[in-house]
């Protein structure tokens, strides 16, 4: 119970406190402490799981997402403390906006943690909406025309997506009602899963289409991805890091839960092929789009679409190995991508621009930053010895064993993306230095912690972690 | 079971909501579009209240009151004030040809009947009709959003999607959290309205005097 309270109430309290705190140094510190307490709460949940209640549920599946999410939030808040100091000095943000920014950061954390812990499909939906709304206002915080446009696009597409998801949620309730009875019980995950055998599978089929389109928009899958690059590029960089590292995962979690529900209902369509198709389309599309990017944050936003595609593909393939690879890939992507955004944030601040052609020779002018960025790019492109390589290798090899044709298509997508990322990465890191070469005051340990974890995972996966992921993979069916 | 009369009234109200959606498709003035939206929300409030009467549920009366106050009165009023303030009420929006759009709208209604009716034969008849008609309202709302370029008309399209979802939620007997969900949606909607406000004002601010803006920024940073 203490774990639950820490994970849910800390962000809520912190948001209230931060909304009234004027001094930005103090609020940055409160932000870090609150995120760290929520992380501690998540670790407590890992050690001891309370029994599922009426509204909240902790099981093996969502504990993975919560531990990962609160960890990335903690490191991001450390990075953000350094980042916003610079934004304040250059006049991009004012203290008033910063107060708002910190309060929204914690509100978003509350929304995400609630969405992950909710035992009720309605509560989960409301929580995802809350997390979306708080990120929308943060994306638009710079108030440049481009930022407002990005926030507007994210808002409209996200709201339409979430409206479709709500329609799907209502249909799930309709399917459950004859079996479970009226009222709140027909929206509880634990009850739904237990009774899914008797649900009307035709209604569930239609519901899943809406849920896939709705939550899939939030995951950033290819035909519905249009909000994602803009939202990543125009908002503050800490927000890009949490969008890629956390929010996409939360929507993915919702999809996985509903996939479990369909799997428990005999006669329902198999969600796998739908997810595999959307995932593959995302990978191929994003891989080719990577070549035409001129903005450094947009580049990595498209890389996020590619990776979410791989993850959804892998969960769609399913089976113990496919699910294991999907979980590993998701963890590695969250850690690596947020580390990349941390370095990109510092690079953009030093150079005063996000245009790739205006940045170059980073390893000469800022060796530590340049090599950190290059290591991140190498990791996300799937080079050994980083953990992303292990995960992608698992996805590919397990697919080869079952559907060789799909594996070939996926492999082509991975190779194309690899080429684009490496070309851009070397362009940023090597060659003649371009742009201003002022000193950098970077917060190193978030980058080091993330890349270090990814490196360790690539070389040696600890036994308990493997056992844990294997167990969750078996749960996912 | 529900009486014939009760069913007919529920069916008629839901049908009128769809009709309002179709009417929105060919409005070329923003103020007229907003008026139709207000009418649709009014019909929705009536439909929800009728459902509350049929299901004997106090929660639904609350939802109906919310729909009436918020969606039928407050939001259209705010939107109209915004449109007039920004001088958009004199503009005539180019809408894609009425014929094709209406045909597309009717196609969407047929599609939602085709999708929803066969899979809901186990559900009670009122909910069955409501869900099918609600889906067509949602789809036509999407069509409105796609065919319009103006931010304000996009919001109107989104609000009509919201109306469709409320219709679906109230048709599902005993759906819990209906009240909470409509509150959440209303907050969302309020944010959208504020969103356009900021969006447009900012655009104006930029064109009015960029120099003044830079100066005030620099001052605040110190």
XYZ file of C-alpha atoms in Angstrom:
699
model
C 0.000 0.000 0.000
C 2.838 2.389 0.824
C 4.269 1.765 -2.619
C 0.972 2.624 -4.290
C 0.594 5.780 -2.240
C 4.134 6.890 -3.073
C 3.717 6.278 -6.795
C 0.342 7.979 -7.106
C 0.118 10.612 -4.386
C 3.656 12.005 -4.576
C 3.246 13.398 -8.125
C -0.175 14.791 -7.253
C 1.057 16.534 -4.099
C 4.180 17.714 -5.861
C 2.095 19.194 -8.681
C 0.071 21.176 -6.155
C 3.193 22.383 -4.331
C 5.024 23.249 -7.557
C 2.080 25.241 -8.869
C 2.599 27.640 -5.980
C 6.389 27.688 -5.807
C 7.924 30.737 -7.459
C 11.668 30.082 -7.136
C 12.703 27.946 -10.074
C 15.784 26.466 -8.393
C 13.698 25.228 -5.501
C 11.002 23.865 -7.784
C 13.554 22.024 -9.924
C 14.801 20.404 -6.718
C 11.284 19.537 -5.551
C 10.672 18.044 -9.003
C 13.718 15.778 -8.669
C 12.886 14.715 -5.120
C 9.241 13.954 -5.984
C 10.235 11.884 -9.017
C 12.811 10.004 -6.932
C 10.221 9.242 -4.235
C 7.840 7.902 -6.889
C 10.686 5.712 -8.190
C 11.304 4.427 -4.673
C 7.596 3.643 -4.437
C 7.809 1.718 -7.711
C 10.704 -0.336 -6.316
C 8.600 -1.074 -3.230
C 5.805 -2.299 -5.517
C 8.325 -4.541 -7.220
C 9.267 -6.096 -3.897
C 5.796 -6.363 -2.476
C 2.582 -6.318 -4.512
C -0.692 -5.394 -2.805
C -3.745 -7.450 -3.775
C -5.758 -5.958 -6.675
C -8.361 -3.518 -5.411
C -11.458 -2.108 -6.991
C -9.690 0.699 -8.823
C -5.998 -0.141 -8.626
C -4.138 -3.180 -9.778
C -0.486 -4.156 -9.514
C 0.597 -7.221 -11.418
C 3.724 -8.468 -13.116
C 2.895 -6.707 -16.357
C 2.378 -3.144 -15.201
C 5.178 -3.240 -12.639
C 7.660 -3.376 -15.545
C 6.189 -0.214 -17.031
C 6.021 1.585 -13.690
C 9.594 0.905 -12.641
C 10.865 1.911 -16.072
C 8.638 5.001 -16.211
C 9.471 6.376 -12.797
C 13.186 5.760 -13.378
C 13.213 7.676 -16.669
C 11.157 10.445 -15.038
C 13.722 10.761 -12.240
C 16.695 11.054 -14.583
C 14.739 13.422 -16.819
C 13.983 15.699 -13.876
C 17.727 15.854 -13.121
C 18.453 16.712 -16.748
C 15.605 19.212 -16.781
C 17.042 21.098 -13.777
C 20.170 21.941 -15.776
C 18.311 22.448 -19.035
C 15.807 25.012 -17.788
C 18.517 27.112 -16.131
C 19.934 27.690 -19.590
C 16.484 28.365 -21.097
C 15.919 30.989 -18.429
C 19.250 32.696 -19.112
C 18.620 32.861 -22.835
C 15.106 34.162 -22.235
C 13.296 31.294 -23.927
C 11.273 30.715 -20.790
C 10.219 32.987 -17.954
C 9.938 32.032 -14.247
C 6.147 32.098 -14.522
C 6.158 29.532 -17.304
C 8.659 27.422 -15.397
C 6.322 27.170 -12.443
C 3.636 25.976 -14.823
C 6.085 23.599 -16.501
C 7.085 21.876 -13.257
C 3.505 21.514 -12.070
C 2.525 20.005 -15.442
C 5.492 17.613 -15.374
C 4.279 16.105 -12.107
C 0.651 16.109 -13.262
C 1.717 14.157 -16.339
C 3.553 11.686 -14.087
C 0.396 11.261 -12.037
C -1.639 10.634 -15.187
C 0.804 8.058 -16.510
C 1.167 6.201 -13.215
C -2.594 6.144 -12.776
C -3.109 4.845 -16.319
C -0.634 2.046 -15.612
C -2.075 1.143 -12.217
C -5.790 1.480 -13.027
C -7.883 -1.645 -12.636
C -10.760 0.013 -14.455
C -10.840 0.605 -18.208
C -12.677 3.918 -17.667
C -10.163 5.213 -15.126
C -7.340 4.150 -17.412
C -8.860 6.126 -20.262
C -9.297 9.255 -18.140
C -5.698 8.961 -16.907
C -4.311 8.678 -20.439
C -6.301 11.764 -21.362
C -4.887 13.634 -18.360
C -1.335 12.696 -19.326
C -2.016 13.794 -22.912
C -3.451 17.161 -21.926
C -0.567 17.997 -19.613
C 1.981 17.165 -22.315
C 0.057 19.228 -24.864
C 0.448 22.395 -22.828
C 4.122 21.642 -22.265
C 4.732 21.158 -25.993
C 3.287 24.601 -26.636
C 5.173 26.281 -23.813
C 7.637 28.225 -26.016
C 4.688 29.953 -27.722
C 6.489 30.371 -31.008
C 4.094 29.931 -33.938
C 5.762 26.584 -34.683
C 5.359 25.386 -31.091
C 1.707 26.435 -30.965
C 1.057 24.703 -34.245
C 2.737 21.540 -32.979
C 0.708 21.649 -29.774
C -2.494 22.180 -31.747
C -1.776 19.251 -34.068
C -0.900 17.013 -31.118
C -4.041 18.168 -29.347
C -6.434 17.522 -32.221
C -4.931 14.205 -33.331
C -4.474 13.032 -29.751
C -8.047 13.970 -28.861
C -9.508 12.215 -31.894
C -7.431 9.159 -31.049
C -8.537 9.201 -27.476
C -12.172 9.700 -28.525
C -11.977 6.558 -30.676
C -10.417 4.710 -27.739
C -13.355 5.795 -25.560
C -15.796 4.436 -28.142
C -13.909 1.145 -28.039
C -14.013 1.183 -24.237
C -17.801 1.607 -24.318
C -18.091 -1.342 -26.693
C -15.998 -3.495 -24.344
C -18.383 -2.582 -21.546
C -21.352 -3.543 -23.743
C -19.731 -6.891 -24.482
C -19.044 -7.534 -20.804
C -22.393 -6.432 -19.427
C -24.495 -9.540 -20.164
C -21.839 -11.748 -18.590
C -20.668 -9.655 -15.638
C -23.723 -7.535 -14.867
C -24.270 -3.802 -14.837
C -22.123 -1.204 -13.193
C -18.531 -0.743 -12.217
C -17.653 -4.419 -12.145
C -18.059 -4.661 -15.923
C -15.102 -2.305 -16.319
C -12.645 -3.968 -13.937
C -9.648 -5.607 -15.594
C -9.468 -8.490 -13.170
C -13.203 -9.240 -13.515
C -13.144 -8.800 -17.294
C -10.251 -11.206 -17.719
C -11.901 -13.833 -15.542
C -15.193 -13.701 -17.489
C -13.836 -13.009 -20.975
C -14.641 -16.564 -22.045
C -18.356 -15.764 -22.218
C -18.172 -12.349 -23.932
C -19.727 -11.698 -27.315
C -16.630 -11.970 -29.456
C -18.078 -9.983 -32.374
C -18.473 -6.893 -30.203
C -14.958 -7.347 -28.853
C -13.627 -7.531 -32.422
C -15.139 -4.174 -33.353
C -14.036 -2.714 -30.009
C -10.440 -3.754 -30.588
C -10.341 -2.005 -33.979
C -11.322 1.254 -32.281
C -8.902 0.702 -29.419
C -6.074 -0.119 -31.810
C -6.708 3.027 -33.870
C -7.241 5.151 -30.761
C -4.397 4.087 -28.517
C -2.309 3.358 -31.645
C -2.432 7.075 -32.434
C -0.850 7.722 -29.058
C 1.756 5.012 -29.640
C 2.672 6.858 -32.845
C 1.989 4.042 -35.319
C 2.470 4.955 -38.947
C -0.727 6.201 -40.512
C -1.624 8.070 -37.301
C 1.831 9.351 -36.398
C 1.601 12.924 -37.757
C 1.577 14.600 -34.334
C 4.695 12.860 -33.069
C 7.598 14.553 -34.906
C 6.172 18.054 -34.384
C 5.488 17.489 -30.701
C 9.018 16.147 -30.178
C 10.719 18.903 -32.139
C 8.963 22.021 -30.886
C 8.592 21.332 -27.162
C 11.307 21.574 -24.492
C 13.796 18.697 -24.793
C 12.987 17.096 -21.387
C 9.441 16.720 -22.710
C 10.713 15.072 -25.892
C 12.563 12.630 -23.639
C 9.485 11.724 -21.587
C 7.228 11.585 -24.643
C 9.452 9.000 -26.290
C 10.520 7.270 -23.099
C 7.205 7.114 -21.247
C 4.012 8.304 -22.892
C 4.312 6.057 -25.936
C 4.825 3.118 -23.577
C 1.694 3.954 -21.600
C -0.454 3.799 -24.738
C 1.302 0.568 -25.697
C 0.470 -0.852 -22.271
C -3.226 -0.104 -22.851
C -3.072 -1.968 -26.167
C -1.360 -4.960 -24.556
C -4.044 -5.154 -21.866
C -6.826 -5.256 -24.450
C -4.855 -7.803 -26.457
C -4.840 -10.002 -23.343
C -8.599 -9.590 -23.064
C -9.138 -10.668 -26.682
C -6.827 -13.629 -26.224
C -8.970 -14.808 -23.302
C -12.153 -14.770 -25.415
C -12.477 -17.731 -27.776
C -13.651 -16.821 -31.274
C -12.364 -13.241 -31.155
C -10.070 -12.075 -33.942
C -6.383 -12.563 -33.338
C -4.952 -9.103 -32.583
C -1.496 -10.311 -33.645
C -1.733 -9.872 -37.441
C -3.205 -6.373 -37.090
C -0.402 -5.317 -34.770
C 2.230 -6.940 -36.970
C 0.930 -5.049 -40.024
C 0.798 -1.654 -38.300
C 4.218 -2.273 -36.770
C 5.830 -3.199 -40.078
C 4.278 -0.226 -41.874
C 5.656 2.063 -39.155
C 9.151 0.580 -39.361
C 9.413 0.820 -43.153
C 7.833 4.261 -43.360
C 9.943 5.772 -40.573
C 13.133 4.171 -41.876
C 12.821 5.937 -45.231
C 11.652 9.199 -43.649
C 14.828 9.272 -41.534
C 16.876 10.194 -44.625
C 15.056 13.424 -45.315
C 15.263 14.991 -41.846
C 16.930 18.360 -41.377
C 16.015 18.913 -37.726
C 17.955 16.935 -35.135
C 14.985 16.376 -32.794
C 12.711 15.411 -35.681
C 15.320 12.842 -36.740
C 15.118 11.072 -33.409
C 11.327 11.463 -33.309
C 11.090 9.432 -36.526
C 13.466 6.935 -34.973
C 10.929 6.620 -32.122
C 8.200 5.784 -34.654
C 10.500 3.135 -36.099
C 11.189 1.601 -32.697
C 7.572 1.648 -31.567
C 6.883 -0.161 -34.850
C 9.433 -2.844 -33.962
C 7.981 -3.211 -30.471
C 4.360 -3.474 -31.653
C 5.485 -5.919 -34.349
C 7.216 -8.061 -31.764
C 4.232 -8.123 -29.391
C 2.037 -8.838 -32.391
C 4.136 -11.885 -33.260
C 3.641 -12.937 -29.651
C 4.780 -16.194 -28.132
C 7.229 -16.341 -25.243
C 10.165 -15.223 -27.374
C 8.337 -12.470 -29.276
C 6.906 -10.963 -26.102
C 10.272 -11.210 -24.349
C 11.956 -9.428 -27.245
C 9.218 -6.779 -27.263
C 9.640 -6.075 -23.539
C 13.408 -5.896 -23.849
C 13.207 -3.668 -26.921
C 10.768 -1.365 -25.152
C 13.021 -1.027 -22.097
C 16.135 -0.453 -24.196
C 14.392 2.063 -26.437
C 13.099 4.095 -23.480
C 16.527 4.249 -21.875
C 18.487 4.930 -25.068
C 16.111 7.430 -26.620
C 15.869 9.550 -23.497
C 19.678 9.520 -23.166
C 19.891 10.714 -26.784
C 17.423 13.508 -26.131
C 19.429 14.556 -23.069
C 22.560 14.963 -25.212
C 20.605 16.530 -28.083
C 19.168 19.075 -25.646
C 22.658 20.182 -24.614
C 23.862 20.219 -28.213
C 20.953 22.385 -29.329
C 21.566 24.780 -26.435
C 25.277 25.143 -27.224
C 24.722 25.570 -30.959
C 21.579 27.642 -30.601
C 19.867 25.680 -33.371
C 18.314 22.298 -34.115
C 19.284 22.242 -37.794
C 21.530 19.284 -38.509
C 23.585 21.086 -41.161
C 24.503 23.822 -38.677
C 25.954 21.291 -36.224
C 29.162 19.366 -36.839
C 32.482 18.211 -35.422
C 31.084 17.761 -31.954
C 33.789 15.285 -30.970
C 36.392 18.023 -31.506
C 34.676 20.961 -29.856
C 32.833 19.109 -27.080
C 34.475 15.671 -26.857
C 32.407 14.299 -23.990
C 29.060 15.471 -25.410
C 29.994 14.422 -28.947
C 30.982 10.912 -27.941
C 27.941 10.553 -25.679
C 25.658 11.488 -28.567
C 27.525 9.174 -30.929
C 27.272 6.309 -28.440
C 23.544 6.936 -28.154
C 23.112 6.978 -31.938
C 25.141 3.784 -32.291
C 23.006 2.154 -29.614
C 19.668 3.208 -31.119
C 20.806 2.183 -34.617
C 21.264 -1.315 -33.219
C 25.049 -1.698 -33.080
C 26.529 -4.208 -30.636
C 27.462 -4.275 -27.770
C 24.405 -2.212 -26.750
C 21.159 -3.734 -25.468
C 19.104 -2.536 -28.450
C 21.168 -4.901 -30.603
C 20.321 -7.848 -28.363
C 16.619 -7.002 -28.486
C 16.491 -6.429 -32.257
C 18.469 -9.610 -32.826
C 15.936 -11.521 -30.726
C 13.003 -9.994 -32.636
C 14.571 -10.861 -35.986
C 15.705 -14.367 -35.118
C 12.418 -15.345 -33.495
C 10.533 -14.012 -36.527
C 12.849 -15.885 -38.903
C 11.970 -19.134 -37.182
C 8.229 -18.564 -37.702
C 7.609 -16.186 -40.615
C 10.785 -15.776 -42.708
C 9.095 -13.430 -45.191
C 8.110 -10.969 -42.467
C 11.603 -11.146 -41.011
C 13.088 -10.140 -44.364
C 10.825 -7.084 -44.607
C 11.619 -6.106 -41.020
C 15.332 -6.661 -41.644
C 15.252 -4.330 -44.655
C 13.549 -1.659 -42.552
C 16.143 -2.013 -39.800
C 19.024 -1.773 -42.279
C 17.612 1.311 -43.998
C 17.134 3.035 -40.642
C 20.601 1.955 -39.545
C 22.150 3.638 -42.580
C 20.273 6.887 -42.047
C 21.040 7.121 -38.338
C 24.716 6.347 -38.762
C 25.119 8.835 -41.627
C 23.508 11.613 -39.582
C 25.344 10.584 -36.409
C 28.787 10.797 -38.021
C 27.837 14.078 -39.685
C 27.039 15.507 -36.255
C 30.042 14.072 -34.479
C 32.918 14.305 -36.966
C 34.200 16.625 -39.674
C 35.039 20.280 -39.449
C 33.406 21.967 -36.413
C 30.400 24.077 -37.350
C 28.445 26.516 -35.264
C 29.339 28.161 -31.945
C 31.673 26.214 -29.637
C 30.805 27.714 -26.276
C 31.313 25.798 -23.033
C 28.682 23.266 -22.052
C 27.295 22.767 -18.568
C 25.750 19.370 -19.043
C 24.235 17.135 -16.387
C 26.231 14.013 -17.156
C 24.915 11.417 -14.852
C 21.474 10.918 -16.442
C 23.141 10.256 -19.798
C 25.784 8.032 -18.196
C 23.220 6.088 -16.171
C 21.000 5.364 -19.182
C 23.769 4.470 -21.614
C 25.530 2.462 -18.920
C 22.407 0.385 -18.291
C 21.911 -0.179 -22.024
C 25.548 -1.241 -22.380
C 25.369 -3.628 -19.427
C 22.137 -5.112 -20.768
C 23.829 -5.669 -24.115
C 26.745 -7.543 -22.589
C 25.103 -9.374 -19.743
C 21.432 -9.604 -18.804
C 21.109 -10.363 -15.075
C 19.420 -13.679 -14.293
C 16.556 -12.294 -12.174
C 15.698 -9.758 -14.893
C 15.563 -12.492 -17.528
C 13.380 -14.639 -15.278
C 11.067 -11.688 -14.585
C 10.696 -10.722 -18.264
C 10.188 -14.366 -19.187
C 7.388 -14.615 -16.677
C 5.698 -11.469 -18.047
C 6.174 -12.725 -21.605
C 4.423 -15.970 -20.688
C 1.607 -13.915 -19.147
C 1.152 -12.021 -22.404
C 0.597 -15.275 -24.259
C -38.639 -4.720 -21.877
C -38.995 -1.162 -23.082
C -42.352 -0.116 -24.496
C -42.759 0.736 -28.162
C -43.320 4.379 -27.427
C -40.219 4.682 -25.246
C -38.154 3.003 -27.925
C -39.558 5.236 -30.666
C -38.764 8.421 -28.755
C -35.203 7.272 -28.028
C -34.785 6.293 -31.658
C -36.177 9.586 -32.941
C -33.891 11.675 -30.707
C -30.830 9.690 -31.792
C -31.914 9.990 -35.420
C -32.285 13.757 -35.074
C -28.748 13.953 -33.681
C -27.479 12.222 -36.824
C -29.560 14.596 -38.933
C -27.892 17.539 -37.175
C -24.510 16.032 -38.068
C -25.511 15.847 -41.724
C -26.707 19.447 -41.560
C -23.296 20.524 -40.283
C -21.625 19.089 -43.354
C -22.874 21.813 -45.683
C -22.723 24.939 -43.483
C -20.380 27.455 -45.035
C -20.618 30.085 -42.315
C -19.005 29.530 -38.941
C -21.844 31.086 -36.956
C -24.385 28.835 -38.670
C -22.170 25.816 -38.002
C -22.013 26.724 -34.311
C -25.798 27.122 -34.198
C -26.285 23.635 -35.599
C -23.819 22.291 -33.039
C -25.792 23.953 -30.239
C -28.951 22.345 -31.628
C -27.276 18.942 -31.714
C -26.135 19.309 -28.108
C -29.659 20.279 -27.105
C -30.986 17.110 -28.760
C -28.287 15.144 -26.980
C -29.352 16.580 -23.613
C -32.950 15.586 -24.388
C -31.855 12.103 -25.438
C -29.767 11.604 -22.301
C -32.620 12.828 -20.104
C -34.986 10.370 -21.849
C -32.502 7.569 -21.195
C -32.322 8.682 -17.569
C -36.104 8.429 -17.408
C -36.109 4.966 -19.028
C -33.285 3.593 -16.894
C -34.445 5.420 -13.772
C -30.944 6.707 -13.212
C -30.174 9.972 -11.428
C -26.623 9.972 -12.784
C -27.945 10.320 -16.311
C -30.065 13.334 -15.381
C -26.874 14.937 -14.115
C -25.151 14.108 -17.401
C -28.095 15.626 -19.293
C -27.877 18.809 -17.230
C -24.136 18.992 -17.933
C -24.728 18.519 -21.655
C -27.373 21.231 -21.630
C -25.386 23.774 -19.656
C -21.962 23.116 -21.057
C -22.343 21.815 -24.568
C -25.592 23.436 -25.644
C -25.146 26.851 -24.039
C -21.710 27.736 -22.653
C -19.387 26.371 -25.351
C -21.394 27.578 -28.386
C -21.639 30.967 -26.715
C -17.869 31.101 -26.120
C -17.157 29.919 -29.667
C -19.490 32.526 -31.140
C -17.870 35.289 -29.065
C -14.458 34.102 -30.227
C -15.490 33.958 -33.880
C -16.960 37.451 -33.790
C -13.974 38.848 -31.948
C -11.599 37.425 -34.508
C -13.788 38.690 -37.333
C -14.351 35.226 -38.750
C -18.127 35.524 -38.865
C -18.065 37.391 -42.158
C -15.876 34.846 -43.858
C -17.385 32.208 -46.048
C -15.586 28.949 -45.776
C -15.111 26.921 -48.917
C -16.654 23.579 -48.259
C -16.086 20.710 -50.643
C -19.120 20.309 -52.936
C -22.326 19.686 -51.013
C -23.333 16.700 -53.124
C -20.212 14.573 -52.654
C -19.895 15.454 -48.948
C -23.514 14.538 -48.262
C -23.100 11.310 -50.182
C -19.980 10.541 -48.145
C -21.929 11.330 -44.974
C -24.732 8.970 -45.964
C -22.179 6.339 -46.881
C -20.726 6.656 -43.378
C -24.166 6.185 -41.832
C -24.715 3.083 -43.923
C -21.268 1.834 -42.961
C -21.889 2.249 -39.245
C -25.240 0.411 -39.522
C -23.518 -2.330 -41.477
C -20.743 -2.621 -38.870
C -22.690 -2.244 -35.648
C -26.123 -3.826 -36.179
C -24.938 -7.374 -36.962
C -22.613 -7.526 -33.967
C -25.030 -6.094 -31.411
C -28.034 -8.405 -31.793
C -27.514 -9.621 -28.218
C -27.707 -6.077 -26.815
C -31.051 -4.528 -25.853
C -32.743 -2.688 -28.762
C -32.386 0.874 -27.430
C -28.667 0.524 -26.852
C -28.329 -1.214 -30.206
C -29.825 1.694 -32.155
C -27.957 4.241 -30.073
C -24.591 2.612 -30.625
C -25.079 2.353 -34.386
C -26.292 5.944 -34.715
C -23.577 7.160 -32.336
C -20.922 5.608 -34.544
C -22.283 7.484 -37.550
C -22.171 10.757 -35.586
C -18.528 10.016 -34.677
C -17.615 9.233 -38.277
C -19.387 12.299 -39.682
C -17.589 14.383 -37.044
C -14.302 13.034 -38.398
C -15.456 13.900 -41.924
C -16.182 17.474 -40.810
C -12.701 17.752 -39.287
C -11.098 16.458 -42.462
C -12.992 18.710 -44.858
C -12.428 21.947 -42.893
C -9.276 24.009 -42.758
C -10.332 26.519 -40.142
C -9.290 25.777 -36.533
C -12.700 26.825 -35.206
C -14.596 24.486 -37.552
C -12.256 21.663 -36.560
C -13.261 22.233 -32.965
C -16.927 22.089 -33.969
C -16.247 18.750 -35.695
C -14.513 17.491 -32.590
C -17.395 18.585 -30.371
C -19.825 16.674 -32.524
C -17.626 13.552 -32.154
C -17.890 14.143 -28.424
C -21.695 14.300 -28.747
C -21.664 10.972 -30.579
C -19.630 9.358 -27.817
C -21.940 10.684 -25.119
C -24.844 9.168 -27.048
C -23.096 5.784 -27.116
C -22.182 5.964 -23.432
C -25.708 6.757 -22.284
C -27.239 4.057 -24.456
C -25.183 1.433 -22.652
C -27.375 0.652 -19.686
C -25.754 1.201 -16.318
C -22.484 2.364 -17.815
C -20.613 3.614 -14.773
C -18.416 6.650 -14.810
C -20.596 8.276 -17.431
C -20.723 11.384 -15.323
C -17.022 11.397 -14.647
C -16.198 10.812 -18.268
C -18.394 13.637 -19.430
C -16.767 15.934 -16.913
C -13.349 14.914 -18.185
C -14.469 15.504 -21.731
C -15.889 18.880 -20.859
C -12.558 19.907 -19.391
C -10.887 18.739 -22.560
C -13.294 20.753 -24.598
C -12.746 23.860 -22.502
C -9.034 23.465 -23.089
C -9.621 23.294 -26.820
C -11.552 26.522 -26.742
C -8.787 28.195 -24.773
C -6.356 26.615 -27.200
C -7.782 28.326 -30.265
C -7.985 31.521 -28.331
C -4.271 31.506 -27.579
C -3.469 30.226 -31.041
C -5.222 33.080 -32.790
C -4.268 35.817 -30.371
C -0.667 34.805 -30.624
C -0.822 34.874 -34.397
C -2.169 38.393 -34.219
C 0.366 39.493 -31.642
C 3.144 38.411 -33.928
C 1.855 40.348 -36.894
C 0.909 43.405 -34.898
C 4.240 44.336 -33.409
C 7.156 41.980 -33.297
C 9.519 44.605 -31.911
C 7.394 45.238 -28.848
C 7.203 41.524 -28.215
C 10.983 41.075 -28.313
C 11.507 43.993 -25.986
C 9.084 42.690 -23.382
C 10.689 39.247 -23.580
C 14.151 40.648 -22.973
C 12.933 42.623 -20.016
C 11.218 39.696 -18.409
C 14.299 37.510 -18.805
C 16.256 39.916 -16.652
